[in-house]
Structures are given as structure tokens and as C-alpha cells.
Coordinates of C-alpha atoms in Angstrom, one line a residue:
Chain Y
M12 CA 75.6 103.0 111.5
A13 CA 72.3 104.7 110.5
G14 CA 70.9 101.2 110.1
T15 CA 72.2 99.9 113.4
I16 CA 70.7 102.7 115.5
R17 CA 67.4 102.4 113.5
A18 CA 67.6 106.0 112.3
Q19 CA 64.9 106.5 109.7
Y20 CA 65.7 108.5 106.6
P21 CA 63.5 108.9 103.5
T22 CA 63.0 105.6 101.7
I23 CA 63.6 107.3 98.4
V24 CA 67.3 107.6 99.3
R25 CA 69.2 104.8 97.5
P26 CA 72.8 104.3 98.7
V27 CA 75.5 103.3 96.2
L28 CA 78.5 101.8 98.0
V29 CA 81.8 103.2 96.9
S30 CA 85.3 102.8 98.3
C31 CA 85.9 106.5 98.8
A32 CA 84.3 109.9 98.1
G33 CA 87.3 110.4 95.8
R34 CA 86.1 107.4 93.7
V35 CA 82.8 109.2 92.8
S36 CA 83.6 110.5 89.3
S37 CA 81.8 113.2 87.4
D38 CA 80.4 110.7 84.9
M39 CA 78.8 108.6 87.8
I40 CA 77.1 111.7 89.2
M41 CA 76.0 113.0 85.8
R42 CA 74.8 109.5 84.8
A43 CA 72.5 109.5 87.8
F44 CA 71.0 112.9 86.8
G45 CA 70.7 111.7 83.2
K46 CA 68.8 108.7 84.3
G47 CA 66.3 110.9 86.2
A48 CA 67.7 111.3 89.7
D49 CA 66.3 114.4 91.5
G50 CA 69.3 114.8 93.6
V51 CA 72.7 113.3 94.4
A52 CA 74.5 113.4 97.7
V53 CA 78.1 112.4 98.0
V54 CA 78.8 111.4 101.6
G55 CA 82.4 111.0 102.6
C56 CA 84.8 111.1 105.6
Y57 CA 85.9 114.4 107.0
E58 CA 88.9 115.8 105.1
H59 CA 91.2 115.7 108.1
E60 CA 90.4 112.1 108.9
C61 CA 90.1 110.8 105.3
N62 CA 90.6 107.1 105.2
Y63 CA 92.7 107.5 102.0
L64 CA 94.6 110.6 102.9
T65 CA 93.3 112.9 100.1
G66 CA 90.1 111.2 98.9
A67 CA 87.6 113.4 100.6
K68 CA 89.4 116.5 99.2
H69 CA 89.2 115.1 95.7
G70 CA 85.5 114.3 96.1
G71 CA 84.7 117.7 97.5
R72 CA 86.6 119.4 94.7
N73 CA 84.8 117.4 92.1
V74 CA 81.4 118.1 93.5
K75 CA 82.1 121.9 93.7
Y76 CA 83.2 121.8 90.0
L77 CA 80.0 119.9 89.0
Q78 CA 77.9 122.4 90.9
Q79 CA 79.3 125.2 88.8
V80 CA 78.6 123.2 85.7
M81 CA 75.0 122.5 86.8
D82 CA 74.4 126.2 87.5
S83 CA 75.7 127.1 84.1
V84 CA 73.3 124.7 82.4
G85 CA 70.3 125.8 84.4
L86 CA 70.0 122.8 86.8
E87 CA 69.8 123.8 90.4
S88 CA 73.1 123.2 92.0
E89 CA 71.4 122.3 95.3
R90 CA 70.5 119.0 93.7
L91 CA 74.1 117.9 94.2
Q92 CA 75.5 118.1 97.7
M93 CA 78.7 117.0 99.4
H94 CA 78.3 115.9 103.0
Y95 CA 80.9 114.9 105.5
C96 CA 79.9 112.3 108.0
S97 CA 82.2 109.9 109.9
A98 CA 81.3 106.3 110.0
A99 CA 80.1 106.7 113.6
E100 CA 77.7 109.5 112.9
G101 CA 74.6 107.7 111.9
Q102 CA 72.4 110.4 113.5
K103 CA 74.1 113.1 111.4
F104 CA 73.7 111.1 108.2
Q105 CA 70.0 110.7 108.9
K106 CA 69.5 114.4 109.6
T107 CA 71.4 115.5 106.4
M108 CA 69.4 113.0 104.4
V109 CA 66.1 114.3 105.7
A110 CA 67.2 117.9 105.2
M111 CA 68.3 117.2 101.6
F112 CA 65.1 115.3 100.9
E113 CA 63.0 118.3 102.1
K114 CA 65.0 120.7 100.0
I115 CA 64.7 118.7 96.9
N116 CA 61.0 118.1 97.5
A117 CA 60.6 121.9 97.5
L118 CA 62.5 122.2 94.3
G119 CA 60.3 119.6 92.6
P120 CA 61.2 116.9 90.1
S121 CA 64.4 117.3 88.1
P122 CA 63.9 118.9 84.6
L123 CA 66.0 116.0 83.3
R124 CA 63.5 113.4 84.4
E125 CA 61.3 113.8 81.3
L126 CA 64.3 113.2 79.1
A127 CA 65.4 110.1 81.0
P128 CA 64.8 106.8 79.4
K129 CA 61.4 105.3 80.4
P130 CA 61.6 102.3 82.6
K131 CA 61.3 99.0 80.9
P132 CA 59.6 96.1 82.4
Q133 CA 62.4 94.2 84.0
S134 CA 63.2 90.7 84.8
N135 CA 64.2 92.1 88.2
T136 CA 67.0 90.2 89.9
N137 CA 66.1 92.2 93.1
K138 CA 69.6 93.3 93.8
E139 CA 69.6 94.7 97.3
T140 CA 72.0 97.5 97.9
K141 CA 73.9 97.6 101.2
P142 CA 73.3 100.6 103.5
K143 CA 76.2 102.9 103.4
K144 CA 78.4 102.5 106.5
Chain I
M20 CA 118.2 99.2 125.9
L21 CA 121.5 97.7 127.1
D22 CA 120.2 94.3 126.0
V23 CA 119.4 95.7 122.6
N24 CA 122.8 97.1 122.2
R25 CA 124.5 93.8 123.3
N26 CA 122.4 91.6 121.0
K27 CA 124.4 90.8 117.9
N28 CA 121.3 90.5 115.8
I29 CA 120.2 94.0 116.5
H30 CA 121.9 96.9 114.8
L31 CA 121.4 100.1 116.9
M32 CA 121.8 103.4 115.1
T33 CA 121.6 106.5 117.3
L34 CA 121.5 110.2 116.1
T35 CA 119.9 108.9 113.0
E36 CA 117.0 110.4 110.9
V37 CA 114.9 108.7 108.3
Q38 CA 115.3 110.4 105.0
S39 CA 113.0 108.5 102.7
V40 CA 111.0 105.3 102.8
S41 CA 110.1 103.4 99.6
G42 CA 109.1 99.9 98.7
F43 CA 106.5 97.7 100.4
V44 CA 106.1 95.0 103.0
G45 CA 109.1 92.6 102.9
N46 CA 111.1 95.0 100.7
F47 CA 111.2 98.4 102.3
E48 CA 114.1 100.5 101.3
V49 CA 114.9 103.1 103.9
E50 CA 117.4 105.9 103.5
V51 CA 118.8 107.1 106.9
L52 CA 121.0 110.0 107.7
Q53 CA 123.4 109.2 110.5
H54 CA 124.6 112.4 112.1
A55 CA 128.3 112.6 113.0
K56 CA 129.2 111.9 116.6
Y57 CA 132.9 113.0 116.1
T58 CA 133.9 109.9 118.1
N59 CA 134.6 106.5 116.7
S60 CA 133.8 103.1 118.0
D61 CA 136.8 103.0 120.3
C62 CA 135.1 105.4 122.8
N63 CA 134.2 103.6 126.0
G64 CA 132.4 106.5 127.7
C65 CA 135.0 107.2 130.4
R66 CA 134.0 110.9 130.2
A67 CA 137.6 112.1 130.7
C68 CA 137.1 114.4 127.7
E69 CA 134.1 116.0 129.4
E70 CA 136.1 117.1 132.4
V71 CA 138.6 119.1 130.3
C72 CA 136.2 120.6 127.8
P73 CA 136.0 124.4 128.4
A74 CA 132.8 125.0 126.3
Y75 CA 129.5 124.9 128.1
S76 CA 125.9 124.6 126.9
A77 CA 122.5 123.9 128.4
S78 CA 121.8 120.3 128.9
E79 CA 118.8 119.0 126.9
F80 CA 118.4 116.0 129.1
D81 CA 118.2 118.2 132.2
Q82 CA 115.4 120.3 130.5
N83 CA 117.9 123.2 130.0
L84 CA 118.1 123.6 133.8
G85 CA 121.7 122.5 134.1
P86 CA 124.9 122.7 132.1
R87 CA 126.7 120.3 129.8
K88 CA 129.9 120.4 127.9
A89 CA 130.4 120.7 124.2
I90 CA 131.7 117.1 124.2
Y91 CA 129.3 115.0 126.3
V92 CA 127.6 111.8 127.0
S93 CA 123.9 112.7 126.7
F94 CA 123.0 111.2 130.1
A95 CA 124.5 108.8 132.7
Q96 CA 122.6 105.7 131.4
A97 CA 123.0 106.5 127.7
V98 CA 123.1 103.6 125.3
P99 CA 125.5 103.3 123.6
M100 CA 127.8 104.8 126.2
V101 CA 129.7 107.0 123.8
A102 CA 130.7 110.7 123.9
Q103 CA 129.5 113.0 121.1
I104 CA 130.5 116.6 120.2
D105 CA 128.0 119.4 119.7
M106 CA 129.8 121.2 116.9
T107 CA 127.7 124.4 117.3
K108 CA 129.2 124.8 120.7
C109 CA 132.6 123.3 120.2
I110 CA 135.5 125.9 120.1
R111 CA 137.9 123.3 118.5
C112 CA 140.6 123.7 121.2
G113 CA 141.6 120.1 120.9
L114 CA 141.9 119.5 124.7
C115 CA 139.7 116.5 124.5
M116 CA 141.9 115.0 121.8
D117 CA 144.9 115.2 124.1
E118 CA 143.0 113.8 127.0
C119 CA 141.6 110.8 125.2
E120 CA 143.8 107.8 125.8
L121 CA 142.0 105.7 123.2
N122 CA 142.3 108.2 120.3
A123 CA 138.6 107.9 119.8
I124 CA 138.0 111.6 118.9
N125 CA 137.8 112.4 115.2
F126 CA 137.0 115.9 114.2
D127 CA 136.8 115.0 110.5
D128 CA 133.7 112.8 111.1
T129 CA 130.9 113.5 108.6
D130 CA 127.2 112.8 108.4
K131 CA 126.6 109.5 106.6
I132 CA 123.7 108.4 104.4
K133 CA 123.0 104.7 104.6
K134 CA 120.5 102.6 102.6
L135 CA 118.8 99.8 104.5
K136 CA 116.7 97.0 103.2
V137 CA 114.1 96.0 105.8
G138 CA 111.1 93.8 105.8
T139 CA 108.9 95.6 108.4
I140 CA 109.0 98.9 110.2
I141 CA 108.0 99.6 113.8
V142 CA 107.4 103.3 114.5
A143 CA 108.2 104.3 118.1
T144 CA 108.7 108.0 118.0
G145 CA 107.4 108.8 121.4
W146 CA 106.0 112.1 122.7
D147 CA 106.6 115.7 123.6
E148 CA 105.3 117.7 126.5
F149 CA 102.6 120.3 125.8
R150 CA 104.3 123.7 126.4
Q151 CA 102.6 126.9 125.4
E152 CA 104.5 130.1 126.1
G153 CA 102.5 132.4 128.3
Y154 CA 99.7 129.9 129.2
L155 CA 99.4 129.9 133.0
G156 CA 102.6 131.9 133.1
Y157 CA 104.8 129.2 131.6
G158 CA 107.9 130.6 130.1
K159 CA 107.0 134.1 131.5
Y160 CA 107.5 133.4 135.2
P161 CA 110.5 131.3 136.2
N162 CA 108.7 129.5 139.0
V163 CA 106.1 128.0 136.7
I164 CA 107.6 124.7 135.6
T165 CA 106.4 121.5 133.9
Q166 CA 106.3 118.0 135.3
L167 CA 109.4 117.0 133.3
E168 CA 111.4 119.9 134.7
L169 CA 110.4 119.0 138.2
E170 CA 111.4 115.4 137.5
R171 CA 115.0 116.6 136.8
I172 CA 115.0 118.9 139.9
L173 CA 114.0 115.9 142.0
A174 CA 116.5 113.5 140.4
P175 CA 119.6 112.7 142.5
N176 CA 121.8 113.0 139.5
G177 CA 120.0 116.1 138.2
P178 CA 121.1 119.7 138.1
T179 CA 120.3 120.3 141.8
Y180 CA 121.5 116.9 143.0
G181 CA 118.0 116.1 144.3
N182 CA 117.6 119.3 146.4
I183 CA 114.2 120.8 145.9
V184 CA 114.8 124.4 144.9
R185 CA 112.9 126.8 142.7
P186 CA 114.4 128.1 139.5
S187 CA 114.1 131.9 140.2
D188 CA 116.4 132.2 143.2
G189 CA 117.4 128.7 144.2
K190 CA 115.5 128.9 147.5
H191 CA 113.7 126.0 149.0
P192 CA 110.0 126.3 148.3
H193 CA 107.5 125.9 151.1
K194 CA 104.2 125.8 149.2
I195 CA 103.9 123.9 145.9
L196 CA 100.9 123.7 143.6
F197 CA 100.4 121.0 141.0
I198 CA 97.9 121.8 138.2
Q199 CA 96.5 118.8 136.4
C200 CA 95.2 118.6 132.9
V201 CA 97.2 121.5 131.4
G202 CA 96.7 121.4 127.7
S203 CA 94.4 118.5 127.7
R204 CA 90.7 118.0 128.4
D205 CA 90.3 121.7 127.4
L206 CA 87.7 122.7 124.9
K207 CA 89.7 125.6 123.7
R208 CA 93.2 124.2 123.5
N209 CA 93.3 120.5 123.1
R210 CA 90.1 118.7 123.7
H211 CA 91.4 115.3 122.6
C212 CA 93.5 113.4 124.9
S213 CA 93.9 113.0 128.6
S214 CA 97.4 111.7 128.9
G215 CA 96.3 109.0 131.3
V216 CA 99.6 109.1 133.2
C217 CA 100.0 112.7 134.3
C218 CA 97.8 112.2 137.4
L219 CA 100.1 109.4 138.5
I220 CA 103.2 111.3 137.7
S221 CA 101.9 114.1 139.9
I222 CA 101.1 111.6 142.7
K223 CA 104.6 110.1 142.4
N224 CA 106.3 113.5 142.6
T225 CA 104.1 114.8 145.5
K226 CA 105.2 111.7 147.4
L227 CA 108.8 112.2 146.6
I228 CA 108.6 115.9 147.7
K229 CA 106.9 114.8 151.0
Q230 CA 109.6 112.2 151.6
H231 CA 112.3 114.8 151.1
D232 CA 110.7 117.4 153.3
P233 CA 107.3 116.7 155.1
N234 CA 107.0 120.4 156.0
I235 CA 106.4 121.5 152.4
D236 CA 102.7 122.2 151.7
V237 CA 101.8 120.3 148.6
I238 CA 98.4 120.9 146.9
V239 CA 97.2 119.2 143.8
A240 CA 94.4 121.1 141.8
F241 CA 92.7 118.5 139.7
I242 CA 89.5 118.1 137.6
D243 CA 89.3 114.5 138.6
I244 CA 92.1 112.0 139.5
R245 CA 92.3 109.3 136.9
A246 CA 94.1 106.6 138.8
G247 CA 92.7 103.6 136.9
G248 CA 94.7 100.4 136.7
K249 CA 96.3 97.8 138.9
A250 CA 97.4 99.2 142.3
Y251 CA 97.1 102.8 141.2
E252 CA 94.2 103.7 143.4
E253 CA 96.2 102.4 146.4
Y254 CA 99.1 104.6 145.3
Y255 CA 96.8 107.6 145.2
L256 CA 95.5 106.9 148.7
E257 CA 99.0 106.4 150.0
S258 CA 100.0 109.8 148.8
R259 CA 97.0 111.3 150.7
K260 CA 98.3 109.7 153.8
Y261 CA 101.5 111.6 153.4
G262 CA 99.5 114.8 153.8
V263 CA 99.2 115.9 150.1
K264 CA 96.0 118.0 149.7
F265 CA 93.9 117.2 146.7
V266 CA 91.6 120.0 145.7
K267 CA 89.0 119.9 142.9
A268 CA 89.6 123.3 141.4
S269 CA 89.8 125.3 138.3
I270 CA 92.6 127.8 137.8
P271 CA 92.0 130.5 135.2
R272 CA 95.1 132.6 135.7
I273 CA 98.4 133.0 137.6
Q274 CA 100.2 136.2 138.3
E275 CA 103.7 136.8 139.6
D276 CA 104.8 139.0 142.5
A277 CA 107.6 141.0 140.7
E278 CA 109.8 141.2 143.8
T279 CA 109.6 137.8 145.5
H280 CA 108.8 135.8 142.3
N281 CA 106.0 134.2 144.3
L282 CA 103.0 133.2 142.3
K283 CA 99.4 134.5 143.0
V284 CA 97.1 131.8 141.9
Y285 CA 93.4 132.5 141.3
M286 CA 91.6 129.4 142.3
Q287 CA 88.0 128.3 142.4
D288 CA 87.3 125.3 144.6
M289 CA 84.6 123.5 142.8
L290 CA 83.3 121.6 145.8
Q291 CA 83.3 124.4 148.5
D292 CA 83.0 127.9 147.2
C293 CA 81.6 127.7 143.7
S294 CA 80.9 131.4 143.3
E295 CA 84.1 132.7 144.8
M296 CA 87.5 133.1 143.3
K297 CA 90.1 132.9 145.9
E298 CA 93.7 134.1 145.7
H299 CA 96.5 131.9 147.0
E300 CA 100.2 132.5 147.1
F301 CA 102.6 129.7 146.1
D302 CA 106.4 129.4 145.8
L303 CA 106.4 127.0 142.9
V304 CA 103.8 125.9 140.4
V305 CA 104.1 122.6 138.5
L306 CA 102.0 122.1 135.4
S307 CA 101.0 118.5 134.6
S308 CA 101.1 119.0 130.9
A309 CA 99.5 116.8 128.3
M310 CA 101.4 114.4 126.1
E311 CA 101.6 115.6 122.5
P312 CA 102.9 113.8 119.4
A313 CA 106.6 114.1 118.9
Q314 CA 107.6 117.3 117.1
G315 CA 108.9 115.6 113.9
I316 CA 105.9 113.4 113.5
G317 CA 104.6 115.4 110.5
I318 CA 107.9 115.2 108.7
L319 CA 108.2 111.5 109.3
N320 CA 104.7 111.0 108.1
D321 CA 105.5 112.6 104.8
K322 CA 107.8 109.7 104.3
L323 CA 105.8 106.9 105.8
K324 CA 102.4 108.0 104.5
L325 CA 100.4 106.7 107.4
E326 CA 97.2 108.1 108.7
R327 CA 97.0 110.3 111.7
S328 CA 94.1 110.6 114.1
P329 CA 92.6 114.1 114.9
D330 CA 94.8 114.5 118.0
G331 CA 98.0 114.2 115.8
F332 CA 99.2 110.8 116.8
F333 CA 99.6 108.0 114.3
K334 CA 96.4 106.1 113.6
E335 CA 96.2 102.5 114.3
Y336 CA 94.4 99.9 112.1
H337 CA 91.5 99.6 114.4
S338 CA 91.3 101.3 117.8
R339 CA 90.1 98.2 119.6
L340 CA 90.6 95.1 117.4
N341 CA 94.1 96.0 116.1
P342 CA 95.8 98.8 118.0
V343 CA 99.3 97.8 116.9
D344 CA 99.3 97.7 113.1
T345 CA 98.7 100.6 110.7
N346 CA 96.9 100.7 107.4
V347 CA 100.2 100.2 105.7
V348 CA 101.0 96.5 105.8
G349 CA 104.4 96.0 107.4
I350 CA 104.4 99.1 109.5
S351 CA 103.4 98.7 113.2
L352 CA 103.2 101.2 116.0
A353 CA 104.6 101.1 119.5
G354 CA 104.3 103.4 122.4
A355 CA 103.3 107.0 122.5
S356 CA 103.5 107.4 118.7
Q357 CA 100.0 105.9 118.6
G358 CA 98.6 107.7 121.6
P359 CA 99.4 108.8 125.2
K360 CA 100.4 105.8 127.2
S361 CA 102.0 104.6 130.4
I362 CA 105.2 102.5 130.5
A363 CA 103.3 99.3 131.1
E364 CA 101.0 99.9 128.1
T365 CA 104.0 100.8 126.0
I366 CA 105.8 97.5 126.7
M367 CA 102.6 95.6 125.9
Q368 CA 102.3 97.3 122.6
A369 CA 105.9 97.0 121.8
K370 CA 105.8 93.3 122.3
G371 CA 102.7 93.1 120.2
A372 CA 104.4 95.1 117.5
A373 CA 107.4 92.8 117.5
S374 CA 105.3 89.7 117.1
S375 CA 103.1 91.4 114.5
A376 CA 106.3 92.1 112.5
N377 CA 107.3 88.4 112.9
I378 CA 103.9 87.1 111.8
I379 CA 104.5 88.8 108.4
M380 CA 108.1 88.0 108.1
R381 CA 108.1 84.3 109.1
P382 CA 106.1 82.7 106.2
G383 CA 108.3 84.4 103.6
E384 CA 105.3 85.3 101.5
Y385 CA 102.4 87.8 101.7
R386 CA 98.9 87.5 100.3
M387 CA 97.2 90.7 99.3
R388 CA 93.7 91.7 98.1
M389 CA 92.8 91.6 94.5
E390 CA 91.1 95.1 94.4
K391 CA 93.9 97.1 92.9
A392 CA 94.0 99.7 90.2
V393 CA 94.4 98.4 86.6
V394 CA 95.4 100.4 83.5
D395 CA 94.0 100.0 80.1
E396 CA 97.2 100.7 78.2
I397 CA 95.6 101.4 74.9
R398 CA 93.2 104.0 76.3
C399 CA 95.8 105.7 78.5
S400 CA 96.6 109.1 77.1
K401 CA 99.8 109.3 79.1
C402 CA 98.8 112.6 80.8
G403 CA 100.0 111.7 84.2
L404 CA 97.1 113.0 86.2
C405 CA 96.7 109.8 88.1
V406 CA 100.4 109.9 89.1
E407 CA 99.9 113.4 90.6
N408 CA 96.7 112.5 92.4
C409 CA 97.6 109.2 93.9
P410 CA 98.0 109.7 97.6
Y411 CA 100.3 106.7 98.0
D412 CA 102.7 107.2 95.0
A413 CA 101.5 103.9 93.6
I414 CA 101.4 105.0 90.0
A415 CA 104.3 105.9 87.8
L416 CA 104.7 106.5 84.1
D417 CA 106.4 103.7 82.1
P418 CA 109.8 105.0 81.3
V419 CA 109.7 103.9 77.6
Q420 CA 106.0 103.7 76.5
K421 CA 104.9 106.5 78.9
F422 CA 101.6 104.9 79.9
A423 CA 100.7 104.6 83.6
V424 CA 101.9 101.6 85.5
V425 CA 100.4 100.7 88.9
D426 CA 102.5 99.3 91.8
E427 CA 100.0 96.8 93.0
V428 CA 101.6 96.5 96.4
K429 CA 101.4 100.1 97.2
C430 CA 97.9 100.6 95.8
R431 CA 95.2 100.7 98.4
S432 CA 92.3 100.7 96.0
C433 CA 90.8 104.1 96.9
G434 CA 89.8 104.8 93.4
I435 CA 91.0 108.5 93.2
C436 CA 92.9 107.7 90.0
A437 CA 89.7 106.3 88.5
Q438 CA 87.9 109.5 89.3
T439 CA 90.6 111.8 87.9
C440 CA 91.4 109.8 84.7
P441 CA 89.9 111.8 81.8
S442 CA 90.0 108.9 79.4
Q443 CA 88.7 106.3 81.9
A444 CA 91.7 104.2 81.2
I445 CA 92.5 103.4 84.9
T446 CA 90.0 101.7 87.1
V447 CA 89.8 99.5 90.2
R448 CA 89.2 95.8 89.9
N449 CA 85.8 94.8 91.3
S450 CA 84.6 98.4 91.3
R451 CA 84.9 99.5 87.7
G452 CA 82.9 102.4 86.3
S453 CA 80.7 100.1 84.3
Q454 CA 79.7 98.3 87.5
F455 CA 78.7 101.5 89.2
N456 CA 76.8 102.6 86.1
A457 CA 74.8 99.3 86.2
V458 CA 74.0 99.9 89.9
I459 CA 72.9 103.5 89.3
D460 CA 70.8 102.5 86.2
N461 CA 69.1 99.7 88.0
L462 CA 68.3 101.8 91.1
L463 CA 66.8 104.6 89.1
Y464 CA 64.7 102.3 87.0
R465 CA 63.2 100.9 90.1
V466 CA 62.6 104.3 91.6
A467 CA 60.8 105.4 88.5
E468 CA 58.5 102.4 88.6

């Protein structure tokens, strides 16, 4: 939807298409941080209109738990956020993305980025990711 | 309904509740509880028993405005035309048994649980009227009634035999006010649905009242009249010709005169006196209440596991492209279980639901998507977390080996099990963890460049 209405959000945001916010497991989020991501947003349906009955609840719970873990290891928990946007709310998606981008910009690069494996020259297959929703 | 009852291919079960639903499209197993009627199939609905029964109760069909007996036929056109006994009201005198010539009454009847095997399910649970005690005086003042109650008062076979009277003293009212959009289109109470039909029900009833007695002053206070559809606008204009007054007004409160039970209505005409609040006195106030989902819809949904839209009705597969089917293959919706509807729309959807069921049943086979959860039996630690978290009860533990087994028909590939599995033994085909990891790695390498 954000694409259809030509809503512009920061180009640094890279969407990963998943079936449900409940599918986003801790290891996927942590892998992103481990590979040098400065922030991760999990965007799902509202809990009361979840497409898979309880998926958004599971996703939200998982994110909350991971935020506690991040706080305890000294990584700012604002780097991980759960947002609820319905598929028709492209405008809201754009706004939350811009707000999150500004917040993370203020925080600076993730301390884990130095530890992340350095990029290798790739034989890039140029895999385009689909915009989310 | 009569046709349905006569068709030998249709098995009609009344007074029946769904207890549990299991299985999948083509092989649903439904357990139903058939409540006891206390009459057997010999009953022909002659209603002789009703005349001798000494125990009275309020009639649910007449919106509790009239009486019924403890043994009763629920209403004059009931299908099947069979008497039933309300055992909470019955005094067990046995007079009906003596009166019945067909020996159709059986006091030893019990509730029966039946198991049915069905291929498809059509949900048509209907609606309930919005009724909030105290709101605009409903329930507090006897002369504030809802549209359904007025409907019974106006009916020739109703509790008043079609005479227009008001409930407090049985007198003929001279000034009647209809209030539209009660409980709908209201930011505080229910901002979701306009029922779509209550404008036209009001117009119908105002016309009926005017035909009974043209001297009754009938005023309709509306936000806007929604008379969209074939011949509905003409219907509205015709009612204005009868002398019904339509006023665009908002009504914040109603008070009752304690002696006369007349109602003082504070009314703000939005077109004429925007700043002023005027007080009018009416004999009878009729609330055009919103349609709400039927009361038991939540209990039923615990068994069907469908989605519900924010207004509480069952959610369709797609609001425009497929308003008949649900997300569960083999379960379709008809009528007001999906949303507020008129009779014409209900018939359209019901026919659509019937053919939608036939499309699935006719070929005798069903093709499904490949994206389903799969279990790595060696990795599975048999903890059962996925079983608990699956919203569709698609996962069970193998009775012998104890590892998780996925019911591929029930699975809808949400991936919650994949997220909760601590040993990453369960995953969804075509969206495995390793695939996501590759996507994430690739994205972040490119960002770092």
C-alpha cells in the first residue's frame, strides 16, 4: 500500500516479506542485528484483526521479550520495535518508518556493526525484495 | 422454510446447538446437541394442547409483550409446525397429555447429542437488535420501545391484534417519534455499521401507522435517510405523501413525565435551530436500533475458528471479491452473520453460499496449497509448544513416538509454530528459517557496501 500511494520512506529500510508477525522468530531478529543492522521493525496486523487469529500477539510478545534481552546486554531496546499497521494503512507505515529512522539515526550505528562480518565482493544476483503489503 | 422442510434431501434440525466442529473440507465432523421438544414426530401442530395448558410465560416471539403457554408452537408460521414444552415453566399437570389425540407428548424426552459427517458448512446465524439498558430511556421508561417491539404491536396476529397502543397504559398514542441510528454511526457506542435497513423499516412502519390512523402525528428524527436501492427512494417519497414528518435532528436525552408516562424529548433540529435545544412531548418513542451480531457468535466461533471483523460479525474471505466464503475452506457465510443486510441481499448471499458449497463438493477432490508446516522428526524434542500455540489446532503429538504431527489440511501456514519451536524442528515449506536467513544476510551485505 505504501508503494501504491507513492509514500516515500527512507531508502535504508529493507523489507523482508513474512507470512505473519508471528513467524518472525528471535533468531531472525538477532541474526539481523548480528549482521550489522542498526534497527529492526516488526510490522504486523492489529491484534484484534490478526489474519491468523493469534499471530500478532505472538509477534508482539516475542519482540517485548527480545527488548528485555537487548536492554540487559546493553543494546538500546529502541532499535527493535513492534508496529501495528493494517494493510490499508500505507500512510501510517510510512510515518512510523520515518519516525523510527530518525530515532535510530539519533542513536547512531549499532555497536554490533563492528563485529559484523565484513562484506565480501559478491557475484550479486540482484534479488529484489518485494515491498511489504 | 416450508419447502426446506418438505424436501426429502434436506434434514432440518430445530432447537439444535453446535457442540464441536472438527475435521476439514469434505470431512467435517460436527457434534450437535438437539434439545428436547417433549413432543414426538406425531405432533401435527393442532395447538389443542396450548388451549388447555394453565401455565403462562412471556412470549419470546412477541418480544415479551404478550403471553404464551408452557406448551406452545413458537409462532403461527413455525417450521416444523410442532409443539414444544418449556420445562422451566411447565407445572407437569398432564392436561396436555389428556387433550392430545395423537399421543404425541412425551415427558421423558431428553436432549440428544448427534454426530454428523458433512462436507461443507454454511453459517447463517443472523443478528440481534442493539439494546442498551438506560440509553435514551430504553428499559427504564415503558414507552420507549425498539423497532422489533413496534413490529409486533403493529402485527395483526401480535399481542395487541394490530391495534396501536403504548405499553405503559394501553392507550392509543397520538404523537410518535422514531429515532434513527440508535447504537450505530455513533463514535462513542458503535461506530462501525449502519444497519442499512433500519431507515426502510422505519419508513415501512410509519406508513403502516398512518394507514391505521392518519391522525397520529408521526415524526422521524434522522441523521440522513439511507434509502439506496431499487424502488426504495420512491418508497421514502411515498411515506412523505402520507404526512410523515422527517426531521434532521440529534437527540441527546429523553425524560419521562412520571404521572402520564409521556416522554419529554430534547431535540435539536440541525437544519433550522442549530443553537437551540427544544423540548417536545411524545406519547411513544421508537428506537431504530442497529443490527448486532447474534449473541452466541463468540461461542460458535470458538468451535469454527473463523475470523471476525472489528464490528463482531464473521469476516468474509474478501469484502468485495469473495464476500461469501471464509478463510476456512468449506465454510461459507450467508445473511447477517457476515454483516447487516436486507432480505434481498441475504437471499443473494444465501444462493451464492449454496453454489459455493456445491463447487467444492461436486468434483469430489480438493487441491490445496503446498505451503504447510513440516516437522523434522529427529530434531523434534517433543515439548508440545507448537501444539499449544497453533491457532488452528493443526498440530498434535504422535500418540506413540510423541513427536509433533501436522494436519496439513488444517494448517494455514502462518508460521507461529516455526517461531515458537525452540529446536527449530518445525518450519513452513517455502518459508524456512534458512531462506529468511539468506534474505537477511544478503540485504545487510548490500547495505554495508
